[in-house]
Amino acid sequence: MVSFSNSLLFLGAGAATIVINAGTAAASPGPNMEPPSPPSYRRSAQPVYQRSPQDSSSSDVGEEFTGDGTYYSPSVGTGACGWDNTDEEFVAALNADQFGSPANPNASPFCGRNITVTGPKGSVNATIVDKCPVCHQGDIDLSPTAFDQIADQAEGRVPISWTFVD
Ligand SMILES: *[C@@H]1O[C@H](CO)[C@@H](O)[C@H](O)[C@H]1NC(C)=O
Ligand SMILES: *[C@@H]1O[C@H](CO)[C@@H](O)[C@H](O)[C@H]1NC(C)=O
């Protein structure tokens, strides 16, 4: 969804550029040139162009991601966010692709954010407390307690969709 949205915005910016170019050309029209017609073009392109900077800085809350849901033991060690958690807490590790590799992972803006994860069995809310190094874009590694809400542990790896709730 991210790339689809971005490509739409890119097209919008391109359309706006074309309109500007057409307007420039029309400033010195040749004898056979039609007068510039498209105030309607300009009206439709402009809002898309103006929305683009807002979108690029806007929050990802509500944006849906899909990937694999797995589970791990948060109790094994201190997580990437610098916190100690138990297997009974509703916590999760965000995939490395999205978490990235900040110099200080403890300061990652993802630490402490809440997500709603939906799997085959249901949905659960969990707080991001760690990074999952072997997980790919869209994947979430959940505490066993959180995973229990979306699938049976025997399944191990299940398709999920999820969103940031804050
Ligand atoms: C995430 O949820 C927990 C538990 O409901 C809450 O205490 C915390 O403030 C939430 N985090 C954010 C960033 O809102
Ligand atoms: C997750 O948290 C949101 C916001 O607090 C709430 O509306 C929703 O019902 C919760 N979902 C689950 C599955 O607990």
mmCIF file of C-alpha atoms and ligand atoms in Angstrom:
data_model
loop_
_atom_site.group_PDB
_atom_site.id
_atom_site.type_symbol
_atom_site.label_atom_id
_atom_site.label_comp_id
_atom_site.label_asym_id
_atom_site.label_seq_id
_atom_site.Cartn_x
_atom_site.Cartn_y
_atom_site.Cartn_z
ATOM 1 C CA MET A 1 0.000 0.000 0.000
ATOM 2 C CA VAL A 2 2.856 2.350 0.702
ATOM 3 C CA SER A 3 4.369 2.086 -2.731
ATOM 4 C CA PHE A 4 0.966 2.244 -4.427
ATOM 5 C CA SER A 5 0.143 5.431 -2.576
ATOM 6 C CA ASN A 6 3.566 6.903 -3.319
ATOM 7 C CA SER A 7 3.263 6.177 -7.018
ATOM 8 C CA LEU A 8 -0.103 7.927 -7.106
ATOM 9 C CA LEU A 9 1.441 10.939 -5.453
ATOM 10 C CA PHE A 10 4.301 10.871 -7.909
ATOM 11 C CA LEU A 11 1.846 10.800 -10.803
ATOM 12 C CA GLY A 12 0.044 13.696 -9.181
ATOM 13 C CA ALA A 13 3.235 15.739 -9.036
ATOM 14 C CA GLY A 14 3.964 14.847 -12.657
ATOM 15 C CA ALA A 15 0.521 15.961 -13.741
ATOM 16 C CA ALA A 16 1.008 19.267 -11.977
ATOM 17 C CA THR A 17 4.325 19.755 -13.763
ATOM 18 C CA ILE A 18 2.705 19.100 -17.130
ATOM 19 C CA VAL A 19 0.072 21.710 -16.404
ATOM 20 C CA ILE A 20 2.735 24.255 -15.503
ATOM 21 C CA ASN A 21 4.633 23.499 -18.717
ATOM 22 C CA ALA A 22 1.453 23.838 -20.776
ATOM 23 C CA GLY A 23 0.806 27.200 -19.160
ATOM 24 C CA THR A 24 4.340 28.369 -19.973
ATOM 25 C CA ALA A 25 4.002 27.304 -23.618
ATOM 26 C CA ALA A 26 0.660 29.069 -23.885
ATOM 27 C CA ALA A 27 2.272 32.358 -22.829
ATOM 28 C CA SER A 28 3.685 32.665 -26.368
ATOM 29 C CA PRO A 29 1.126 30.807 -28.510
ATOM 30 C CA GLY A 30 1.792 30.067 -32.168
ATOM 31 C CA PRO A 31 -0.889 30.893 -34.723
ATOM 32 C CA ASN A 32 -2.345 27.376 -34.697
ATOM 33 C CA MET A 33 -2.360 26.887 -30.955
ATOM 34 C CA GLU A 34 -5.584 26.375 -29.134
ATOM 35 C CA PRO A 35 -6.012 28.689 -26.186
ATOM 36 C CA PRO A 36 -5.057 26.877 -23.002
ATOM 37 C CA SER A 37 -8.148 24.947 -22.034
ATOM 38 C CA PRO A 38 -7.468 23.164 -18.853
ATOM 39 C CA PRO A 39 -8.505 25.060 -15.793
ATOM 40 C CA SER A 40 -10.197 21.731 -15.009
ATOM 41 C CA TYR A 41 -6.819 19.945 -15.269
ATOM 42 C CA ARG A 42 -5.294 22.478 -12.987
ATOM 43 C CA ARG A 43 -8.050 22.077 -10.454
ATOM 44 C CA SER A 44 -7.811 18.289 -10.400
ATOM 45 C CA ALA A 45 -4.020 18.136 -10.305
ATOM 46 C CA GLN A 46 -3.485 20.774 -7.670
ATOM 47 C CA PRO A 47 -5.075 19.071 -4.658
ATOM 48 C CA VAL A 48 -3.083 15.879 -5.350
ATOM 49 C CA TYR A 49 0.131 17.860 -5.563
ATOM 50 C CA GLN A 50 -0.600 19.751 -2.381
ATOM 51 C CA ARG A 51 -1.541 16.614 -0.478
ATOM 52 C CA SER A 52 1.800 14.979 -1.183
ATOM 53 C CA PRO A 53 3.965 16.819 1.372
ATOM 54 C CA GLN A 54 1.345 16.264 4.060
ATOM 55 C CA ASP A 55 1.185 12.544 3.321
ATOM 56 C CA SER A 56 4.938 12.098 3.401
ATOM 57 C CA SER A 57 5.154 13.579 6.868
ATOM 58 C CA SER A 58 1.944 12.098 8.186
ATOM 59 C CA SER A 59 1.670 9.211 10.599
ATOM 60 C CA ASP A 60 1.495 5.557 9.642
ATOM 61 C CA VAL A 61 -1.292 4.970 12.164
ATOM 62 C CA GLY A 62 -4.024 2.896 10.555
ATOM 63 C CA GLU A 63 -1.904 1.822 7.593
ATOM 64 C CA GLU A 64 -2.244 -1.931 7.127
ATOM 65 C CA PHE A 65 0.781 -4.202 6.909
ATOM 66 C CA THR A 66 0.792 -7.903 6.096
ATOM 67 C CA GLY A 67 3.379 -10.577 6.726
ATOM 68 C CA ASP A 68 4.112 -13.585 8.902
ATOM 69 C CA GLY A 69 3.250 -13.828 12.567
ATOM 70 C CA THR A 70 5.564 -15.883 14.773
ATOM 71 C CA TYR A 71 6.340 -16.070 18.482
ATOM 72 C CA TYR A 72 9.429 -15.848 20.645
ATOM 73 C CA SER A 73 10.381 -15.571 24.305
ATOM 74 C CA PRO A 74 10.765 -11.941 25.336
ATOM 75 C CA SER A 75 12.009 -13.194 28.740
ATOM 76 C CA VAL A 76 15.240 -14.539 27.261
ATOM 77 C CA GLY A 77 17.075 -11.215 27.354
ATOM 78 C CA THR A 78 16.810 -7.463 27.214
ATOM 79 C CA GLY A 79 15.133 -6.425 23.970
ATOM 80 C CA ALA A 80 16.341 -3.924 21.388
ATOM 81 C CA CYS A 81 14.312 -1.236 23.138
ATOM 82 C CA GLY A 82 16.301 -1.816 26.334
ATOM 83 C CA TRP A 83 13.424 -3.321 28.291
ATOM 84 C CA ASP A 84 13.001 -6.620 30.076
ATOM 85 C CA ASN A 85 9.692 -8.302 29.402
ATOM 86 C CA THR A 86 8.015 -11.555 30.298
ATOM 87 C CA ASP A 87 6.460 -14.143 28.004
ATOM 88 C CA GLU A 88 3.109 -13.352 29.599
ATOM 89 C CA GLU A 89 3.068 -9.704 28.510
ATOM 90 C CA PHE A 90 1.352 -8.588 25.314
ATOM 91 C CA VAL A 91 4.547 -7.515 23.578
ATOM 92 C CA ALA A 92 6.080 -7.938 20.153
ATOM 93 C CA ALA A 93 9.222 -7.580 18.089
ATOM 94 C CA LEU A 94 9.018 -5.556 14.882
ATOM 95 C CA ASN A 95 10.714 -6.964 11.781
ATOM 96 C CA ALA A 96 14.217 -5.669 11.059
ATOM 97 C CA ASP A 97 13.206 -4.192 7.700
ATOM 98 C CA GLN A 98 10.795 -1.754 9.329
ATOM 99 C CA PHE A 99 12.665 -1.308 12.630
ATOM 100 C CA GLY A 100 15.857 -0.457 10.791
ATOM 101 C CA SER A 101 19.285 -0.227 12.410
ATOM 102 C CA PRO A 102 19.364 2.985 14.431
ATOM 103 C CA ALA A 103 22.626 3.773 16.212
ATOM 104 C CA ASN A 104 20.733 3.575 19.479
ATOM 105 C CA PRO A 105 17.873 1.088 19.110
ATOM 106 C CA ASN A 106 16.657 2.007 22.591
ATOM 107 C CA ALA A 107 15.685 5.380 21.162
ATOM 108 C CA SER A 108 13.771 3.939 18.213
ATOM 109 C CA PRO A 109 10.446 5.700 17.720
ATOM 110 C CA PHE A 110 8.907 2.231 17.311
ATOM 111 C CA CYS A 111 9.685 1.282 20.905
ATOM 112 C CA GLY A 112 6.511 1.442 22.960
ATOM 113 C CA ARG A 113 4.148 1.818 20.050
ATOM 114 C CA ASN A 114 1.064 -0.363 20.074
ATOM 115 C CA ILE A 115 -0.126 -2.530 17.241
ATOM 116 C CA THR A 116 -3.249 -4.540 16.567
ATOM 117 C CA VAL A 117 -2.387 -7.860 14.963
ATOM 118 C CA THR A 118 -4.982 -10.073 13.294
ATOM 119 C CA GLY A 119 -4.316 -13.736 12.547
ATOM 120 C CA PRO A 120 -6.371 -16.827 11.717
ATOM 121 C CA LYS A 121 -7.875 -17.058 15.215
ATOM 122 C CA GLY A 122 -8.429 -13.437 16.154
ATOM 123 C CA SER A 123 -6.879 -10.083 16.997
ATOM 124 C CA VAL A 124 -4.618 -8.884 19.775
ATOM 125 C CA ASN A 125 -3.034 -5.640 20.875
ATOM 126 C CA ALA A 126 0.662 -5.688 21.655
ATOM 127 C CA THR A 127 3.398 -3.184 22.447
ATOM 128 C CA ILE A 128 6.598 -3.171 20.400
ATOM 129 C CA VAL A 129 9.540 -3.831 22.704
ATOM 130 C CA ASP A 130 12.091 -5.448 20.431
ATOM 131 C CA LYS A 131 13.447 -5.915 16.923
ATOM 132 C CA CYS A 132 13.205 -9.273 15.159
ATOM 133 C CA PRO A 133 16.448 -9.575 13.163
ATOM 134 C CA VAL A 134 15.312 -12.529 11.032
ATOM 135 C CA CYS A 135 11.851 -11.114 10.296
ATOM 136 C CA HIS A 136 11.059 -9.404 7.012
ATOM 137 C CA GLN A 137 8.887 -6.452 6.014
ATOM 138 C CA GLY A 138 5.418 -6.903 7.500
ATOM 139 C CA ASP A 139 6.394 -9.679 9.942
ATOM 140 C CA ILE A 140 5.695 -9.495 13.666
ATOM 141 C CA ASP A 141 7.251 -11.745 16.311
ATOM 142 C CA LEU A 142 4.876 -11.934 19.255
ATOM 143 C CA SER A 143 5.151 -13.048 22.849
ATOM 144 C CA PRO A 144 3.570 -16.498 23.291
ATOM 145 C CA THR A 145 0.709 -14.935 25.237
ATOM 146 C CA ALA A 146 -0.069 -12.500 22.444
ATOM 147 C CA PHE A 147 0.363 -15.168 19.748
ATOM 148 C CA ASP A 148 -2.181 -17.386 21.554
ATOM 149 C CA GLN A 149 -4.833 -14.804 20.713
ATOM 150 C CA ILE A 150 -4.270 -14.952 16.962
ATOM 151 C CA ALA A 151 -3.303 -18.610 16.358
ATOM 152 C CA ASP A 152 -2.341 -21.876 18.012
ATOM 153 C CA GLN A 153 1.341 -22.093 18.852
ATOM 154 C CA ALA A 154 1.505 -25.444 17.022
ATOM 155 C CA GLU A 155 1.001 -23.507 13.784
ATOM 156 C CA GLY A 156 4.250 -21.655 14.442
ATOM 157 C CA ARG A 157 4.015 -19.214 11.531
ATOM 158 C CA VAL A 158 0.750 -17.717 10.336
ATOM 159 C CA PRO A 159 -0.320 -14.975 7.926
ATOM 160 C CA ILE A 160 -1.150 -11.736 9.700
ATOM 161 C CA SER A 161 -2.297 -8.232 9.016
ATOM 162 C CA TRP A 162 -1.649 -5.431 11.462
ATOM 163 C CA THR A 163 -1.777 -1.706 12.056
ATOM 164 C CA PHE A 164 -0.208 0.788 14.412
ATOM 165 C CA VAL A 165 -2.860 1.975 16.832
ATOM 166 C CA ASP A 166 -0.731 4.835 18.166
HETATM 167 C C1 LIG B 1 0.285 1.219 24.474
HETATM 168 O O1 LIG B 1 -0.633 0.517 25.266
HETATM 169 C C2 LIG B 1 -0.296 0.528 26.638
HETATM 170 C C3 LIG B 1 -1.236 -0.416 27.344
HETATM 171 O O2 LIG B 1 -2.568 -0.142 26.964
HETATM 172 C C4 LIG B 1 -0.354 1.962 27.148
HETATM 173 O O3 LIG B 1 -0.006 1.996 28.500
HETATM 174 C C5 LIG B 1 0.621 2.805 26.355
HETATM 175 O O4 LIG B 1 0.498 4.158 26.721
HETATM 176 C C6 LIG B 1 0.363 2.678 24.865
HETATM 177 N N1 LIG B 1 1.437 3.327 24.133
HETATM 178 C C7 LIG B 1 1.251 4.455 23.456
HETATM 179 C C8 LIG B 1 2.456 4.964 22.707
HETATM 180 O O5 LIG B 1 0.179 5.038 23.419
HETATM 181 C C1 LIG B 2 -6.904 -2.679 20.818
HETATM 182 O O1 LIG B 2 -6.865 -1.382 21.339
HETATM 183 C C2 LIG B 2 -7.788 -0.503 20.723
HETATM 184 C C3 LIG B 2 -7.513 0.881 21.237
HETATM 185 O O2 LIG B 2 -7.408 0.897 22.622
HETATM 186 C C4 LIG B 2 -9.188 -1.023 21.031
HETATM 187 O O3 LIG B 2 -10.135 -0.197 20.434
HETATM 188 C C5 LIG B 2 -9.337 -2.434 20.498
HETATM 189 O O4 LIG B 2 -10.579 -2.977 20.870
HETATM 190 C C6 LIG B 2 -8.250 -3.337 21.018
HETATM 191 N N1 LIG B 2 -8.302 -4.604 20.314
HETATM 192 C C7 LIG B 2 -8.149 -5.771 20.919
HETATM 193 C C8 LIG B 2 -8.176 -6.981 20.037
HETATM 194 O O5 LIG B 2 -8.012 -5.876 22.137
#
